[in-house]
Short mmCIF file of C-alpha atoms in Angstrom, two decimals:
data_model
loop_
_atom_site.label_atom_id
_atom_site.label_comp_id
_atom_site.label_asym_id
_atom_site.label_seq_id
_atom_site.Cartn_x
_atom_site.Cartn_y
_atom_site.Cartn_z
CA MET A 1 -4.15 -29.74 -2.69
CA LYS A 2 -3.87 -26.20 -4.07
CA PRO A 3 -0.25 -24.98 -4.03
CA LEU A 4 0.60 -22.29 -1.52
CA GLN A 5 0.37 -18.77 -2.88
CA GLY A 6 1.49 -15.37 -1.63
CA VAL A 7 1.07 -11.74 -2.63
CA ASP A 8 3.64 -8.99 -2.29
CA THR A 9 1.23 -6.07 -1.98
CA HIS A 10 3.76 -3.26 -2.16
CA ALA A 11 6.52 -2.82 -4.73
CA HIS A 12 7.55 -0.14 -7.20
CA VAL A 13 8.61 -0.51 -10.83
CA PHE A 14 10.26 2.32 -12.75
CA SER A 15 12.74 3.02 -15.53
CA ALA A 16 15.96 4.98 -15.30
CA THR A 17 14.98 7.41 -18.04
CA ALA A 18 11.36 8.52 -17.61
CA PRO A 19 11.35 12.12 -16.36
CA PRO A 20 10.09 12.85 -12.84
CA VAL A 21 7.17 15.12 -12.14
CA ALA A 22 8.05 18.73 -11.34
CA GLY A 23 8.88 19.15 -7.67
CA ALA A 24 9.70 15.48 -7.05
CA ARG A 25 11.66 15.22 -3.81
CA TYR A 26 13.57 12.13 -4.94
CA ARG A 27 14.21 10.25 -8.15
CA PRO A 28 16.47 7.18 -8.13
CA ALA A 29 19.16 7.08 -10.80
CA TYR A 30 18.61 3.37 -11.46
CA ALA A 31 15.85 1.24 -12.99
CA ALA A 32 13.68 -1.03 -10.86
CA THR A 33 12.48 -3.63 -13.34
CA LEU A 34 9.56 -6.00 -13.13
CA GLU A 35 11.89 -8.87 -13.96
CA ASP A 36 14.25 -8.05 -11.10
CA TRP A 37 11.40 -7.87 -8.59
CA ARG A 38 9.80 -11.10 -9.79
CA SER A 39 13.11 -12.96 -9.75
CA ARG A 40 12.99 -12.70 -5.95
CA TRP A 41 9.51 -14.14 -5.53
CA ALA A 42 9.95 -17.90 -5.69
CA ALA A 43 12.51 -18.21 -2.90
CA ALA A 44 10.19 -16.20 -0.64
CA GLY A 45 7.02 -18.12 -1.57
CA ILE A 46 5.50 -15.19 -3.48
CA THR A 47 3.39 -15.84 -6.58
CA HIS A 48 1.51 -12.56 -7.17
CA GLY A 49 2.22 -8.87 -6.77
CA VAL A 50 0.86 -5.34 -6.58
CA VAL A 51 2.72 -2.53 -8.36
CA VAL A 52 2.31 0.78 -6.53
CA GLN A 53 2.78 4.04 -8.41
CA VAL A 54 5.87 5.99 -7.34
CA SER A 55 5.42 9.58 -6.21
CA PHE A 56 8.03 10.94 -8.61
CA TYR A 57 5.90 10.01 -11.64
CA GLY A 58 2.88 11.86 -10.29
CA THR A 59 -0.34 10.91 -12.07
CA ASP A 60 1.41 9.38 -15.09
CA ASN A 61 0.62 5.73 -14.36
CA THR A 62 2.03 4.44 -17.66
CA GLU A 63 4.70 2.20 -16.16
CA VAL A 64 2.36 0.65 -13.60
CA LEU A 65 -0.16 -0.17 -16.33
CA ALA A 66 2.55 -1.64 -18.56
CA ALA A 67 3.82 -3.83 -15.75
CA VAL A 68 0.36 -5.16 -14.90
CA ALA A 69 -0.42 -5.77 -18.58
CA SER A 70 2.58 -8.09 -18.83
CA ASP A 71 0.87 -10.65 -16.54
CA PRO A 72 -2.66 -9.56 -15.65
CA SER A 73 -3.54 -12.77 -13.83
CA ARG A 74 -0.75 -12.30 -11.29
CA LEU A 75 -0.34 -8.52 -11.08
CA ARG A 76 -2.49 -5.60 -9.98
CA GLY A 77 -1.77 -1.87 -9.73
CA VAL A 78 -2.27 1.12 -7.48
CA ALA A 79 -2.48 4.51 -9.20
CA ILE A 80 -2.00 8.14 -8.25
CA VAL A 81 -4.76 10.35 -9.65
CA GLU A 82 -6.18 13.84 -9.39
CA PRO A 83 -9.56 14.23 -7.68
CA SER A 84 -10.92 15.63 -10.95
CA ILE A 85 -10.37 12.33 -12.80
CA ASP A 86 -13.42 11.38 -14.87
CA ASP A 87 -15.31 8.10 -15.14
CA ARG A 88 -13.84 7.28 -18.54
CA GLU A 89 -10.29 7.45 -17.20
CA LEU A 90 -11.23 5.46 -14.11
CA ALA A 91 -12.73 2.82 -16.38
CA ARG A 92 -9.51 2.71 -18.41
CA LEU A 93 -7.45 2.25 -15.26
CA ASP A 94 -9.82 -0.41 -13.99
CA GLY A 95 -9.48 -2.30 -17.26
CA GLY A 96 -5.72 -2.10 -16.85
CA GLY A 97 -5.78 -3.86 -13.49
CA ILE A 98 -5.76 -0.84 -11.17
CA ARG A 99 -7.60 -1.59 -7.94
CA ALA A 100 -6.78 1.38 -5.71
CA ILE A 101 -5.58 4.96 -5.60
CA ARG A 102 -2.68 6.07 -3.46
CA LEU A 103 -2.30 9.17 -1.34
CA ASN A 104 1.41 9.70 -0.65
CA LEU A 105 1.31 12.29 2.12
CA LYS A 106 4.92 11.99 3.26
CA SER A 107 5.74 15.61 2.45
CA VAL A 108 2.27 17.16 2.51
CA ALA A 109 1.74 19.95 5.03
CA ASP A 110 -2.06 20.11 5.12
CA TYR A 111 -3.92 16.80 5.13
CA ALA A 112 -7.30 18.54 5.42
CA ILE A 113 -7.48 19.14 1.67
CA TYR A 114 -8.00 15.39 1.17
CA GLY A 115 -11.34 15.69 2.94
CA ALA A 116 -12.63 18.32 0.51
CA GLY A 117 -15.69 17.70 -1.63
CA ALA A 118 -13.87 16.63 -4.80
CA TRP A 119 -11.86 14.02 -2.93
CA LYS A 120 -14.89 12.68 -1.08
CA ALA A 121 -16.71 12.34 -4.40
CA LEU A 122 -13.75 10.38 -5.74
CA TYR A 123 -13.68 8.09 -2.70
CA ARG A 124 -17.34 7.25 -3.25
CA CYS A 125 -16.75 6.68 -6.95
CA ILE A 126 -13.85 4.29 -6.49
CA HIS A 127 -15.69 2.44 -3.73
CA ALA A 128 -18.49 1.79 -6.23
CA ARG A 129 -15.88 0.18 -8.50
CA GLY A 130 -14.63 -2.07 -5.72
CA TRP A 131 -11.43 -0.07 -5.26
CA HIS A 132 -9.92 1.31 -2.07
CA VAL A 133 -7.52 4.07 -0.96
CA GLU A 134 -3.92 3.37 0.05
CA VAL A 135 -2.34 5.97 2.31
CA TYR A 136 1.26 6.68 3.26
CA VAL A 137 1.42 9.18 6.10
CA ASP A 138 4.30 11.02 7.68
CA VAL A 139 5.30 9.78 11.12
CA GLY A 140 2.53 10.09 13.68
CA ARG A 141 0.07 11.80 11.36
CA LEU A 142 -2.48 9.06 10.69
CA PRO A 143 -5.00 10.77 13.02
CA GLU A 144 -4.86 13.85 10.78
CA ILE A 145 -5.95 12.02 7.62
CA ALA A 146 -8.59 9.76 9.19
CA PRO A 147 -11.34 12.44 9.18
CA ALA A 148 -10.94 12.84 5.40
CA PHE A 149 -12.79 9.56 4.88
CA ALA A 150 -15.76 10.37 7.12
CA ASP A 151 -19.17 10.00 5.48
CA THR A 152 -17.76 7.76 2.75
CA PRO A 153 -17.73 3.95 2.72
CA VAL A 154 -14.35 3.61 0.99
CA GLY A 155 -11.92 1.05 2.37
CA VAL A 156 -8.56 2.36 3.54
CA VAL A 157 -5.18 0.62 3.51
CA PHE A 158 -2.37 2.18 5.52
CA ASP A 159 1.11 1.56 4.14
CA HIS A 160 4.08 0.68 6.33
CA PHE A 161 2.25 -0.09 9.59
CA GLY A 162 0.57 3.33 9.45
CA ASN A 163 3.89 4.93 10.48
CA PRO A 164 2.65 5.77 14.00
CA GLY A 165 5.93 6.85 15.58
CA ALA A 166 7.94 5.25 18.33
CA THR A 167 6.44 6.74 21.51
CA PRO A 168 3.63 4.95 23.35
CA GLU A 169 1.54 8.12 23.23
CA ALA A 170 1.85 8.43 19.45
CA VAL A 171 1.03 4.76 18.96
CA ASP A 172 -2.04 5.04 21.19
CA ARG A 173 -3.27 8.10 19.28
CA THR A 174 -2.84 6.27 16.00
CA PHE A 175 -4.81 3.22 17.07
CA ALA A 176 -7.57 5.30 18.62
CA SER A 177 -8.04 6.82 15.15
CA VAL A 178 -7.88 3.40 13.51
CA ALA A 179 -10.59 2.09 15.84
CA ALA A 180 -12.88 5.00 15.02
CA LEU A 181 -12.23 4.70 11.29
CA ALA A 182 -12.88 0.96 11.30
CA LYS A 183 -16.41 1.46 12.65
CA GLU A 184 -17.54 2.76 9.25
CA ARG A 185 -15.43 0.87 6.71
CA GLU A 186 -12.79 -1.79 6.25
CA VAL A 187 -9.34 -0.68 7.36
CA PHE A 188 -6.22 -2.63 6.39
CA ALA A 189 -2.53 -2.33 7.24
CA LYS A 190 0.44 -3.33 5.15
CA LEU A 191 3.07 -4.95 7.35
CA SER A 192 5.85 -3.48 5.26
CA ALA A 193 9.01 -1.36 5.37
CA PRO A 194 9.95 -1.85 9.04
CA TYR A 195 13.12 0.15 8.32
CA ARG A 196 11.01 3.28 7.72
CA LEU A 197 9.49 3.25 11.21
CA GLY A 198 12.03 5.47 12.95
CA GLY A 199 12.86 2.96 15.65
CA ALA A 200 9.33 1.73 16.38
CA ASN A 201 9.04 -2.00 17.09
CA PRO A 202 7.39 -3.70 14.08
CA ALA A 203 6.42 -6.81 16.04
CA GLY A 204 4.64 -4.68 18.61
CA LEU A 205 2.89 -2.69 15.91
CA ALA A 206 1.82 -5.86 14.12
CA ALA A 207 0.21 -7.02 17.36
CA ARG A 208 -1.62 -3.70 17.73
CA TRP A 209 -2.90 -3.89 14.16
CA LEU A 210 -4.05 -7.47 14.69
CA GLU A 211 -6.01 -6.34 17.74
CA ALA A 212 -7.43 -3.30 15.92
CA VAL A 213 -8.55 -4.78 12.59
CA GLY A 214 -8.24 -8.55 12.93
CA PRO A 215 -6.37 -11.14 10.87
CA ARG A 216 -8.54 -10.64 7.75
CA ASN A 217 -7.27 -7.09 7.29
CA LEU A 218 -3.51 -7.48 7.41
CA LEU A 219 -1.29 -7.62 4.32
CA TRP A 220 2.40 -8.12 3.63
CA GLY A 221 4.55 -6.03 1.29
CA SER A 222 8.24 -5.89 0.51
CA ASP A 223 8.48 -2.18 -0.42
CA TRP A 224 10.97 -3.28 -3.10
CA PRO A 225 13.33 -1.73 -4.32
CA TRP A 226 13.60 -0.03 -0.91
CA THR A 227 14.32 3.49 -2.17
CA ASN A 228 16.90 5.26 -0.01
CA PHE A 229 17.54 1.93 1.78
CA GLU A 230 18.65 -0.18 -1.19
CA THR A 231 21.96 -1.47 0.15
CA VAL A 232 20.75 -2.72 3.52
CA GLN A 233 17.65 -4.74 2.63
CA ASP A 234 17.10 -8.32 1.51
CA TYR A 235 13.84 -9.61 0.03
CA GLY A 236 13.94 -13.00 1.69
CA ARG A 237 14.82 -11.55 5.07
CA LEU A 238 11.93 -9.08 4.88
CA ARG A 239 9.54 -11.91 4.06
CA ALA A 240 10.94 -13.97 6.94
CA MET A 241 10.27 -11.10 9.36
CA LEU A 242 6.56 -11.79 8.96
CA ASP A 243 7.18 -15.11 10.71
CA ASP A 244 8.22 -13.13 13.78
CA TRP A 245 5.25 -10.75 13.56
CA ALA A 246 2.41 -13.23 13.05
CA PRO A 247 1.79 -16.85 14.11
CA ALA A 248 1.83 -19.57 11.49
CA THR A 249 -1.94 -19.99 11.66
CA LEU A 250 -2.47 -16.40 10.45
CA ARG A 251 0.20 -16.18 7.77
CA PRO A 252 -1.81 -17.79 4.93
CA ALA A 253 -4.46 -15.09 5.37
CA ILE A 254 -1.89 -12.28 5.52
CA LEU A 255 0.08 -13.56 2.55
CA TRP A 256 -2.78 -14.67 0.32
CA ASP A 257 -6.43 -14.66 1.40
CA ASN A 258 -6.70 -11.00 2.37
CA ALA A 259 -4.81 -9.67 -0.64
CA ALA A 260 -6.66 -11.97 -3.04
CA ARG A 261 -9.95 -10.61 -1.73
CA LEU A 262 -8.84 -6.97 -1.79
CA TYR A 263 -7.13 -6.92 -5.19
CA GLY A 264 -9.19 -9.57 -6.96
CA PHE A 265 -6.76 -12.44 -7.45
CA ASP A 266 -8.11 -15.93 -8.18
#
């Protein structure tokens, strides 16, 4: 029998010394090392991981690429790029284990720019490579970014439950947008960072996502090292929360099958 495997689809790795991009809203004073993150895997049943570029490094994906290169069979990366990126650079990133781009929209005022022609061209280009887009939206703003992907086939992954907000009205608006978006492409959700939900019930949101996109399109992520929440989180406890959000019959898909398919793990 093949041993059980699991993927942590959302973690960040960074040094304490690399300079942040101009205008970064936050830059931790500590290092988040690959070794520290991976030391937590075994006890939680995790065997593979996805390193997501931090916003404070901007489009300098050096540390993500270095992390993935250290164990390319078990690690993949998510990059931040400009819409003007050329095919040669995309090919370089692809060769380095990058499988998605990230839009961190937490502090962005106008989401409409991400539906402009240059971005749509990029979405089509990365889709042709088998990549997808990962999106982190500010609370309740998923419906604002959904139109950006219209007329493109690119798959979309929403970080941190899609951050819909805590009111029933906001949640309903979010999932109406998810339903419309999922008619034209694959839509995934990372069941991650419940502490960033502003009081929303993660178990209830997990149930809504399961209804909206089905068990093949749910992922789990730790959000390690939990920036701004470092002292109140525990890796094993966050993994165990999934047991409360999803029945045992669905957890192998959420922890392994879906991520292996999306990021290309064997």
